[in-house]
Structure formats: C-alpha cells, structure tokens
Tab-separated table of C-alpha atoms and ligand atoms in Angstrom:
chain	number	residue	atom	x	y	z
A	212	MET	CA	155.162	145.376	128.280
A	213	VAL	CA	151.714	146.396	130.210
A	214	GLY	CA	148.944	148.232	128.902
A	215	LEU	CA	147.698	148.247	125.661
A	216	VAL	CA	148.878	146.537	123.005
A	217	THR	CA	149.068	148.009	119.122
A	218	ARG	CA	150.164	145.586	117.304
A	219	CYS	CA	150.289	141.481	117.045
A	220	ARG	CA	152.426	140.064	119.026
A	221	SER	CA	153.313	137.164	116.165
A	222	CYS	CA	154.069	138.926	113.057
A	223	GLY	CA	153.627	142.582	113.963
A	224	GLY	CA	149.626	143.610	112.028
A	225	ARG	CA	147.410	145.607	113.049
A	226	LEU	CA	144.733	144.695	115.379
A	227	GLY	CA	141.911	146.150	113.841
A	228	VAL	CA	139.502	143.797	114.689
A	229	THR	CA	137.141	142.797	117.859
A	230	MET	CA	136.444	138.933	118.526
A	231	ALA	CA	135.091	139.254	122.245
A	232	ASP	CA	134.990	142.841	124.155
A	233	LEU	CA	134.457	140.766	128.032
A	234	GLY	CA	134.277	144.805	129.123
A	235	LEU	CA	136.669	145.626	132.652
A	236	GLN	CA	137.283	142.627	134.620
A	237	PRO	CA	139.958	141.791	137.623
A	238	ALA	CA	142.906	139.283	136.828
A	239	SER	CA	141.144	136.006	137.198
A	240	ASN	CA	142.676	134.821	140.146
A	241	ALA	CA	143.025	137.415	142.387
A	242	PHE	CA	140.338	136.147	144.925
A	243	VAL	CA	139.406	138.869	147.233
A	244	THR	CA	139.992	138.037	151.029
A	245	SER	CA	137.688	140.665	152.487
A	246	LEU	CA	134.556	142.896	151.710
A	247	ALA	CA	136.484	145.614	153.109
A	248	ALA	CA	139.449	145.019	150.991
A	249	ALA	CA	137.257	144.756	147.149
A	250	HIS	CA	137.136	148.471	147.175
A	251	GLU	CA	140.704	148.470	146.169
A	252	GLU	CA	140.479	145.743	143.403
A	253	LYS	CA	141.565	146.797	140.299
A	254	ARG	CA	140.304	145.877	136.393
A	255	TYR	CA	141.492	146.419	133.187
A	256	PRO	CA	139.942	145.650	130.060
A	257	LEU	CA	139.488	142.195	128.425
A	258	ARG	CA	139.836	142.039	124.531
A	259	ALA	CA	140.305	139.468	122.123
A	260	LYS	CA	141.752	140.976	119.048
A	261	VAL	CA	142.311	139.412	115.453
A	262	CYS	CA	145.620	140.183	113.929
A	263	GLU	CA	144.996	141.944	110.079
A	264	SER	CA	147.595	139.706	108.555
A	265	CYS	CA	148.201	136.493	110.579
A	266	LYS	CA	145.371	136.503	112.198
A	267	LEU	CA	146.187	135.400	115.288
A	268	VAL	CA	143.534	135.936	117.796
A	269	GLN	CA	145.095	137.889	121.143
A	270	LEU	CA	144.518	140.137	124.169
A	271	ASP	CA	145.318	144.043	123.527
A	272	TYR	CA	145.656	144.680	126.912
A	273	ASP	CA	148.590	142.994	128.932
A	274	VAL	CA	148.211	143.093	132.796
A	275	ALA	CA	151.241	143.096	135.169
A	276	PRO	CA	152.580	139.702	135.658
A	277	GLN	CA	152.603	140.280	139.552
A	278	GLU	CA	148.994	141.266	139.272
A	279	LEU	CA	148.037	138.437	137.298
A	280	PHE	CA	149.765	135.449	139.339
A	281	GLY	CA	150.484	136.858	142.849
A	282	ASN	CA	150.852	134.123	145.719
A	283	TYR	CA	148.696	131.586	143.127
A	284	VAL	CA	150.309	128.592	142.802
A	285	TYR	CA	148.881	125.947	140.549
A	286	PHE	CA	150.723	122.275	141.631
A	287	SER	CA	149.913	119.944	138.152
A	288	SER	CA	149.656	116.666	140.412
A	289	TYR	CA	146.581	117.357	141.950
A	290	SER	CA	144.713	115.685	139.340
A	291	ASP	CA	144.782	112.134	138.379
A	292	HIS	CA	143.418	113.019	134.962
A	293	TRP	CA	146.548	115.092	134.226
A	294	LEU	CA	148.583	112.323	135.670
A	295	VAL	CA	147.539	109.341	133.385
A	296	HIS	CA	147.379	111.957	130.161
A	297	ALA	CA	151.004	113.133	131.094
A	298	ARG	CA	151.996	109.275	131.644
A	299	GLN	CA	150.411	108.139	128.062
A	300	TYR	CA	151.984	110.888	126.699
A	301	CYS	CA	155.886	109.976	128.032
A	302	GLU	CA	155.207	106.302	127.201
A	303	MET	CA	153.533	107.022	122.836
A	304	ALA	CA	156.777	109.468	123.084
A	305	ARG	CA	159.676	107.224	123.875
A	306	ARG	CA	158.654	104.833	121.149
A	307	ARG	CA	157.649	107.196	118.204
A	308	PHE	CA	161.741	109.292	119.120
A	309	GLY	CA	163.020	106.389	120.035
A	310	LEU	CA	164.764	108.089	123.650
A	311	ASP	CA	166.978	106.345	125.572
A	312	ALA	CA	169.632	106.961	128.206
A	313	ARG	CA	171.681	109.600	125.531
A	314	SER	CA	169.023	111.669	124.688
A	315	LEU	CA	167.569	114.696	126.384
A	316	VAL	CA	163.798	115.573	126.783
A	317	VAL	CA	163.545	119.180	128.175
A	318	GLU	CA	160.077	120.780	129.730
A	319	LEU	CA	158.693	124.188	129.219
A	320	ALA	CA	156.629	125.059	131.775
A	321	SER	CA	157.558	121.547	133.774
A	322	ASN	CA	155.538	122.643	136.807
A	323	ASP	CA	156.267	119.764	139.737
A	324	GLY	CA	158.003	117.802	137.578
A	325	TYR	CA	154.831	115.380	136.925
A	326	LEU	CA	155.639	114.639	133.646
A	327	LEU	CA	159.014	114.438	133.329
A	328	ARG	CA	159.491	111.788	136.126
A	329	ASN	CA	157.727	109.405	133.838
A	330	PHE	CA	161.045	109.819	130.813
A	331	ILE	CA	163.435	109.567	134.367
A	332	GLU	CA	161.733	105.918	135.457
A	333	MET	CA	162.471	104.834	131.774
A	334	GLY	CA	165.990	106.005	132.165
A	335	VAL	CA	165.969	109.516	129.529
A	336	PRO	CA	167.707	112.136	130.884
A	337	VAL	CA	165.492	115.141	131.570
A	338	LEU	CA	165.256	118.875	132.354
A	339	GLY	CA	162.703	120.220	133.531
A	340	ILE	CA	162.661	124.538	132.851
A	341	ASP	CA	159.728	126.457	135.057
A	342	PRO	CA	159.912	130.365	136.352
A	343	SER	CA	158.347	129.435	140.044
A	344	ASP	CA	160.676	128.260	142.279
A	345	THR	CA	157.597	127.173	144.408
A	346	VAL	CA	156.789	124.165	142.269
A	347	ALA	CA	160.258	124.119	141.000
A	348	ALA	CA	161.544	122.981	144.637
A	349	ALA	CA	158.764	120.789	144.225
A	350	ALA	CA	160.078	119.194	140.926
A	351	GLN	CA	163.467	118.584	142.560
A	352	ARG	CA	162.320	117.200	145.197
A	353	ILE	CA	160.994	113.792	143.541
A	354	GLY	CA	164.414	113.926	141.656
A	355	VAL	CA	163.676	116.121	138.453
A	356	PRO	CA	166.246	118.340	137.914
A	357	THR	CA	164.427	121.995	137.084
A	358	LEU	CA	165.994	125.187	136.133
A	359	VAL	CA	163.857	128.274	138.095
A	360	GLU	CA	163.575	130.181	135.135
A	361	PHE	CA	162.120	132.123	132.026
A	362	PHE	CA	162.203	130.302	128.658
A	363	GLY	CA	163.447	132.356	125.638
A	364	GLU	CA	165.932	132.290	123.356
A	365	SER	CA	168.538	133.459	125.782
A	366	LEU	CA	168.336	130.302	127.980
A	367	ALA	CA	167.985	128.662	124.773
A	368	ASN	CA	171.497	130.284	123.639
A	369	THR	CA	173.230	129.232	127.315
A	370	LEU	CA	172.096	125.402	127.444
A	371	ALA	CA	173.023	125.045	123.640
A	372	ALA	CA	176.538	126.020	123.745
A	373	ASP	CA	176.838	124.012	126.747
A	374	GLY	CA	175.876	121.337	124.596
A	375	ARG	CA	172.268	120.368	125.898
A	376	GLN	CA	170.268	120.478	123.317
A	377	ALA	CA	167.019	118.297	123.092
A	378	ASP	CA	166.562	115.235	121.396
A	379	LEU	CA	162.120	115.971	122.546
A	380	ILE	CA	160.908	119.449	123.690
A	381	ILE	CA	157.467	119.531	125.135
A	382	ALA	CA	155.408	122.437	125.690
A	383	ASN	CA	152.205	121.675	127.241
A	384	ASN	CA	149.307	124.429	127.925
A	385	VAL	CA	152.119	127.446	128.128
A	386	LEU	CA	152.201	129.173	124.669
A	387	ALA	CA	149.204	130.729	125.852
A	388	HIS	CA	150.518	131.953	128.296
A	389	VAL	CA	153.870	134.042	126.855
A	390	PRO	CA	153.790	137.221	126.290
A	391	LEU	CA	156.606	137.489	123.969
A	392	LEU	CA	155.726	134.924	121.798
A	393	ASN	CA	158.541	135.574	119.148
A	394	ASP	CA	161.542	135.039	121.939
A	395	PHE	CA	159.799	131.613	122.645
A	396	VAL	CA	159.814	130.339	119.588
A	397	ALA	CA	163.037	131.623	118.230
A	398	GLY	CA	164.140	129.903	121.757
A	399	ILE	CA	162.570	126.541	120.739
A	400	ALA	CA	164.459	126.339	117.635
A	401	VAL	CA	167.842	127.232	118.955
A	402	LEU	CA	167.250	124.289	121.808
A	403	LEU	CA	166.121	121.577	119.611
A	404	LYS	CA	168.855	119.210	117.701
A	405	ALA	CA	168.803	118.775	114.254
A	406	ASP	CA	166.696	115.924	114.035
A	407	GLY	CA	164.376	116.497	117.439
A	408	THR	CA	160.710	117.326	117.669
A	409	VAL	CA	159.021	119.978	119.556
A	410	THR	CA	155.326	118.812	120.807
A	411	ILE	CA	152.748	121.539	121.855
A	412	GLU	CA	149.829	121.224	123.259
A	413	PHE	CA	146.886	124.033	123.545
A	414	PRO	CA	142.940	124.676	123.665
A	415	HIS	CA	142.450	125.135	119.833
A	416	LEU	CA	140.996	128.440	118.865
A	417	LEU	CA	138.230	126.399	115.983
A	418	GLU	CA	137.246	124.650	119.112
A	419	LEU	CA	136.558	127.893	121.315
A	420	ILE	CA	134.837	129.499	118.140
A	421	GLU	CA	132.512	126.666	117.541
A	422	HIS	CA	131.651	126.021	121.059
A	423	VAL	CA	131.496	129.685	121.951
A	424	GLU	CA	133.983	129.357	124.986
A	425	PHE	CA	134.431	132.779	125.414
A	426	ASP	CA	134.854	132.163	129.109
A	427	THR	CA	138.656	130.276	128.742
A	428	ILE	CA	139.317	134.223	128.026
A	429	TYR	CA	141.018	135.895	130.512
A	430	HIS	CA	144.000	138.397	131.421
A	431	GLU	CA	146.592	134.810	131.578
A	432	HIS	CA	145.970	133.952	128.348
A	433	TYR	CA	147.658	135.843	125.881
A	434	SER	CA	147.301	134.242	122.696
A	435	TYR	CA	144.236	131.653	121.274
A	436	PHE	CA	145.839	129.793	118.432
A	437	SER	CA	144.746	128.731	115.550
A	438	LEU	CA	146.778	126.282	113.478
A	439	TYR	CA	146.723	128.812	110.686
A	440	ALA	CA	148.236	131.766	112.772
A	441	ILE	CA	150.773	129.126	114.814
A	442	GLU	CA	152.088	127.777	111.344
A	443	GLN	CA	153.250	131.767	110.437
A	444	ALA	CA	154.825	132.312	113.698
A	445	PHE	CA	156.859	128.705	113.303
A	446	SER	CA	157.707	129.097	109.961
A	447	ARG	CA	159.083	132.276	110.383
A	448	HIS	CA	162.146	130.952	113.080
A	449	GLY	CA	162.764	127.959	110.603
A	450	LEU	CA	160.672	125.405	112.486
A	451	ARG	CA	157.521	123.984	111.003
A	452	LEU	CA	154.722	121.429	111.852
A	453	TYR	CA	154.458	117.837	110.546
A	454	ASP	CA	151.864	115.826	112.703
A	455	ALA	CA	148.545	116.902	115.172
A	456	GLU	CA	146.884	114.631	117.419
A	457	ARG	CA	143.314	116.109	118.912
A	458	LEU	CA	142.968	115.758	122.648
A	459	PRO	CA	139.797	116.588	124.736
A	460	THR	CA	141.229	118.934	127.302
A	461	HIS	CA	140.641	122.359	128.278
A	462	GLY	CA	136.919	121.911	125.851
A	463	GLY	CA	138.979	120.796	122.700
A	464	SER	CA	142.739	121.041	122.452
A	465	LEU	CA	145.533	120.208	119.369
A	466	ARG	CA	148.884	118.357	120.280
A	467	ILE	CA	151.514	119.389	117.068
A	468	TYR	CA	154.933	117.875	115.995
A	469	ALA	CA	157.105	120.507	114.778
A	470	ALA	CA	160.620	120.157	113.799
A	471	HIS	CA	163.268	122.421	111.755
A	472	SER	CA	162.267	123.545	108.672
A	473	ASN	CA	164.913	121.790	106.712
A	474	ARG	CA	163.339	118.102	106.908
A	475	PRO	CA	162.386	116.872	103.963
A	476	ASP	CA	162.062	113.340	105.413
A	477	LEU	CA	158.716	114.450	107.600
A	478	GLU	CA	155.774	114.055	105.523
A	479	ASP	CA	152.671	115.889	107.132
A	480	GLY	CA	150.275	114.012	109.089
A	481	ALA	CA	147.379	113.119	107.670
A	482	LEU	CA	144.967	114.712	110.443
A	483	LEU	CA	147.019	117.961	110.191
A	484	ARG	CA	146.118	118.008	106.675
A	485	THR	CA	142.307	117.590	107.891
A	486	LEU	CA	142.481	120.301	110.545
A	487	ARG	CA	144.290	122.862	108.070
A	488	ALA	CA	141.372	122.009	106.118
A	489	GLU	CA	138.531	122.322	108.837
A	490	GLU	CA	139.842	126.124	109.623
A	491	SER	CA	139.478	126.423	106.206
A	492	ALA	CA	136.277	125.685	105.679
A	493	ALA	CA	135.193	127.460	109.138
A	494	GLY	CA	136.870	130.600	107.377
A	495	LEU	CA	139.597	131.124	110.416
A	496	ALA	CA	141.974	132.918	107.354
A	497	ASP	CA	139.297	135.144	107.009
A	498	LEU	CA	138.951	138.452	109.250
A	499	ASP	CA	135.401	138.616	108.897
A	500	THR	CA	135.243	135.402	110.392
A	501	TYR	CA	135.727	136.537	113.768
A	502	PRO	CA	133.055	139.337	114.335
A	503	ARG	CA	130.583	136.919	114.222
A	504	PHE	CA	131.787	135.181	116.977
A	505	ALA	CA	130.854	138.765	119.263
A	506	GLU	CA	127.033	137.905	118.671
A	507	ARG	CA	127.208	134.674	119.971
A	508	VAL	CA	128.727	135.675	122.714
A	509	GLU	CA	125.992	138.595	123.824
A	510	ASN	CA	123.690	135.785	122.882
A	511	CYS	CA	125.423	133.378	125.129
A	512	ARG	CA	124.996	136.981	128.111
A	513	GLN	CA	121.612	137.178	127.615
A	514	SER	CA	120.470	133.558	128.236
A	515	VAL	CA	122.354	133.465	131.389
A	516	LEU	CA	120.729	136.421	132.386
A	517	ALA	CA	117.552	135.897	131.499
A	518	PHE	CA	118.243	132.239	133.847
A	519	LEU	CA	118.804	134.269	136.639
A	520	ALA	CA	116.075	136.569	136.426
A	521	THR	CA	113.464	133.673	136.118
A	522	ALA	CA	114.957	132.028	138.884
A	523	LYS	CA	114.282	135.159	140.913
A	524	ASN	CA	110.955	135.797	139.713
A	525	GLU	CA	109.887	132.240	140.968
A	526	GLY	CA	111.624	132.877	144.116
A	527	ARG	CA	114.214	130.025	143.312
A	528	SER	CA	117.798	130.618	144.407
A	529	VAL	CA	120.842	130.003	142.667
A	530	ALA	CA	124.555	128.752	143.549
A	531	ALA	CA	127.326	127.662	141.791
A	532	TYR	CA	130.129	125.368	141.398
A	533	GLY	CA	134.005	125.753	140.516
A	534	ALA	CA	135.201	128.992	141.637
A	535	ALA	CA	138.271	128.802	138.567
A	536	ALA	CA	138.886	131.521	136.114
A	537	LYS	CA	136.622	130.528	133.722
A	538	GLY	CA	133.712	131.437	135.691
A	539	ASN	CA	134.771	134.805	136.265
A	540	THR	CA	135.179	135.685	132.738
A	541	LEU	CA	131.794	134.543	133.329
A	542	LEU	CA	130.149	135.980	135.666
A	543	ASN	CA	132.181	139.216	135.371
A	544	PHE	CA	130.696	139.667	131.763
A	545	CYS	CA	127.194	139.051	132.883
A	546	GLY	CA	127.433	141.303	135.615
A	547	VAL	CA	125.897	138.893	138.559
A	548	THR	CA	126.256	139.787	142.133
A	549	PRO	CA	125.903	138.211	144.952
A	550	ALA	CA	122.038	139.101	145.029
A	551	ASP	CA	121.723	136.624	141.739
A	552	ILE	CA	124.213	133.927	142.812
A	553	SER	CA	124.440	133.683	146.604
A	554	GLN	CA	127.666	131.645	147.057
A	555	VAL	CA	130.111	129.877	144.779
A	556	ALA	CA	131.371	126.195	146.142
A	557	ASP	CA	134.790	125.086	145.260
A	558	ARG	CA	137.164	122.137	147.030
A	559	ASN	CA	140.291	123.992	146.989
A	560	PRO	CA	140.485	124.625	151.010
A	561	HIS	CA	142.498	128.458	149.798
A	562	LYS	CA	139.204	129.694	148.004
A	563	GLN	CA	136.699	128.823	150.831
A	564	SER	CA	135.958	132.005	152.783
A	565	LYS	CA	137.116	134.572	150.414
A	566	PHE	CA	135.219	136.541	147.672
A	567	LEU	CA	135.342	135.427	144.021
A	568	PRO	CA	137.099	138.512	141.948
A	569	GLY	CA	134.801	141.157	140.750
A	570	THR	CA	131.603	140.034	141.321
A	571	HIS	CA	132.506	139.055	145.285
A	572	ILE	CA	130.286	136.274	145.904
A	573	PRO	CA	131.355	134.168	148.542
A	574	VAL	CA	133.035	131.004	148.233
A	575	VAL	CA	132.175	128.001	150.258
A	576	SER	CA	132.990	124.355	150.875
A	577	PRO	CA	130.470	121.705	148.504
A	578	GLU	CA	129.256	120.640	152.330
A	579	MET	CA	128.052	124.049	152.826
A	580	LEU	CA	126.560	124.445	149.181
A	581	LEU	CA	124.755	121.478	150.262
A	582	GLN	CA	123.137	122.516	153.078
A	583	ALA	CA	122.042	126.032	152.037
A	584	ARG	CA	119.940	123.340	149.237
A	585	PRO	CA	119.660	125.970	146.524
A	586	ASP	CA	117.612	125.310	144.178
A	587	TYR	CA	119.858	125.715	140.984
A	588	VAL	CA	123.392	125.247	140.994
A	589	LEU	CA	125.303	127.005	137.954
A	590	ILE	CA	128.244	124.620	136.981
A	591	LEU	CA	131.140	127.174	136.001
A	592	PRO	CA	133.854	124.667	134.912
A	593	TRP	CA	131.386	123.071	132.383
A	594	ASN	CA	134.481	120.272	131.211
A	595	LEU	CA	134.120	119.335	134.500
A	596	GLN	CA	130.223	118.411	134.759
A	597	ALA	CA	130.158	114.846	134.802
A	598	GLU	CA	132.285	114.703	137.948
A	599	ILE	CA	130.718	117.971	139.609
A	600	ARG	CA	127.094	116.110	138.762
A	601	GLN	CA	128.530	113.212	140.826
A	602	GLN	CA	130.089	115.152	143.637
A	603	LEU	CA	126.708	117.382	143.547
A	604	GLN	CA	124.451	114.464	143.644
A	605	GLY	CA	122.733	115.221	147.233
A	606	ILE	CA	121.305	118.326	145.235
A	607	LYS	CA	118.371	115.345	143.680
A	608	GLU	CA	117.169	115.516	147.654
A	609	TRP	CA	115.096	118.510	146.883
A	610	GLY	CA	114.201	118.725	143.532
A	611	GLY	CA	117.760	120.411	142.887
A	612	ARG	CA	118.830	121.164	139.265
A	613	PHE	CA	122.148	121.512	137.336
A	614	VAL	CA	122.780	124.561	135.209
A	615	THR	CA	125.342	124.827	132.161
A	616	PRO	CA	125.930	128.278	131.026
A	617	VAL	CA	128.391	127.605	127.877
A	618	PRO	CA	126.876	127.799	125.200
A	619	MET	CA	123.142	128.118	126.171
A	620	VAL	CA	121.772	127.221	129.789
A	621	VAL	CA	121.474	123.740	129.600
A	622	ILE	CA	118.888	122.263	132.593
A	623	TYR	CA	119.020	118.672	133.665
A	624	PRO	CA	116.495	116.839	135.453
B	994	ZN	ZN1	150.200	138.491	113.322
C-alpha cells in the first residue's frame, strides 16, 4: 500500500504513460516547524500516470497516510461558501428524491456534519461516516450521528446486515482521496437501496487538463477522474451513472448521479450525454492525449521562472499568498526558494510562523505581508483570487501588483 504502484487502482491495467512528472515533493501539508528540522524532511515522487486500459489518471507512488495527514485537520464549516453550497444541495436532494422521515441519508467523509445537519433540520434521518475522530466529535456535538470508520465493502456489509441501507449516499470530494477505489465503490453498491441514488462530487479531469491545473495534483489525491474512467469503475460494481451537473468548485467539478445498473426507469440526462461527448472530443479515451499535457506543464514552469528572474533583475520583491497544497506543488515543481519569494501569507494561524514544505518559505500573517510592501503578490490559490485581491487591496498604495501562476503569469495593474 505504500511505495511504487505499477497497476491501475481501478482495472489493474498498466500505468505506462506519464501525464505529469512533478519531481520529488514532500507531503503538501507537512509544514516545517523550524529550519533546523527541515533537513529531516522526506520527499516522494509526485507523478500522474494514465492507465493504458481504462485511462484513469492516478499517482504511481503512494505515501503512508500518517505522512500525509499527520495532525492536520480540515474543518469544512470554516468556509461560508461551502455552507451555502451544502444547503442548496440538500434542498434539491430532498425534493428530487422525495426524502422524508422514513429515508436514510449516508454521507461518506462527512467531516464535521456541516452538510448532514441540513437534512436533520428537514426531519430526514442521517448517518455520517468519517475516519477522523476529531471532526466526528464536532459532528456529534451538533447532533449528527457519525461513525468513526474508513468506508469500504466490509463496513457497508455490516450496515446492510443491520438493515441500514441508504436512499441517498453522498460522497463529496472524497473519491480522489481513496487509495482502494474498488473497495470503496463496492461498498457504495452494497449500502445503496435498490431504488437509491449516490451523488458524488469531484474535480473534473477535463477541466484540469484544459486549464493546466497541474497544481491540484498532490499526494493526497490518488486519482483524477474523467467520466470515461469513473463509468468503467462503477459498472464493474453494478452501478451506472444517469445524470451529471457542472459545479464551479475546485477549478471545475462534476456532481454525478448513479444508481444500480438494473434501473430501466432511469434515462441518461442530457448533460451527462453532453459531457461524454466533450470528453470524447477532447481525446480523454485516447492515450496520446495525456503526454501533451506534460509539455504544457513545463511551459507553465518556464513562465513562472521567467517572471521571478525578471522581478529579481529589476530589483522588485515578490511575496506569495495562500499556504495551501496547491501552492506547494507549484513552488516545489518550479524549485522556488526564499531568495525568490521572501514570504507567503496565510490567514490560518496554525500555519503562521512555520515554513512551507520543500521550499521553506516562511509563512506570515496577511498583515505582515502588507507591512513588507512587496512589489508583487503571487496568488497561489488562483481559484480564490477575487477574495484575496479584495483582502490585499492595500498593495495599491505603493503600486504593488497581483500575479496568478496557472496557467500563465498574469499581472493585474
Ligand atoms: Zn485502469
């Protein structure tokens, strides 16, 4: 389970083609507490490969989970945007699936219960499943029953034997984090009632490729899904997709709807058919499509390095914003050092006064960044740039500029 992976985690096919080789990188959330401790930092290959058979894009090196997650805990409720997104989803689901007091909604990776509590308010019974006891305890405190377990076929069998099958299973932004994909999907098939639906949200590989979002590749994400690859994984376990929606989250995501395969009453939705055609036109079923991505990633690195070199020649200072996984993949791939980028600001107090994994750039508060009056601020979480530019408006005072790194360096006057 740890180390080099030579066979596809979905179909067992060969992982012969490289889509992006991002070099040796530390775990993206392994913040360094002191420069003295930095020499103990471990690095692992970060490489996205493509299965020659089912075309699932996946990392071919698994890092031990304790290296990846450590003490780092992400509480979903911290983001207002997510709370709104969750509530809208629950209202839609209750209407569409006719959920009521006799139904059961199960969420996989239910975190602190921020989503499920909406169903509780509607009188719909829920069960959360999450392996982190910290977030599960937070969920229990707001009245969301939560099992502290890893989800898979074994747990699904136990629940089904207890008569606890689900009318609706929800799995948002978890599928990419699952190393044993078949065990997880098999569990969904067992847990789902005969007429139930599972909805799954995940970043869409087509968007990642079209917008060169290679910085969303990191060790915590084992797989990067196209409809083409996910439909094969689901059909292996007697599940079929019947609808899909586009979502703006994570640089372009999909929400898919799936049910048991033997449901002649369900017709494929129009958008699902459109998305399949888009993927086909983009060549996602064709192995030759993927190595071309590697060239575009290299172009992006060259443009970031050219920007940093020009800034240095002109004697201009560069700071960065956002000590997130995304930024770490990019900075490590580009080989950036504290001589190029003197500091990175982040609002999370747990990250401040630590150092970024790999590059060892010091993390400071947004206030400290403004006090340093940098000429440029590189916005690493480019998906949040509107919010960040608003927050750091103060840089206009001294003619500072914002820069986004992916896909190309863009400078806003
Ligand atoms: Zn495969």
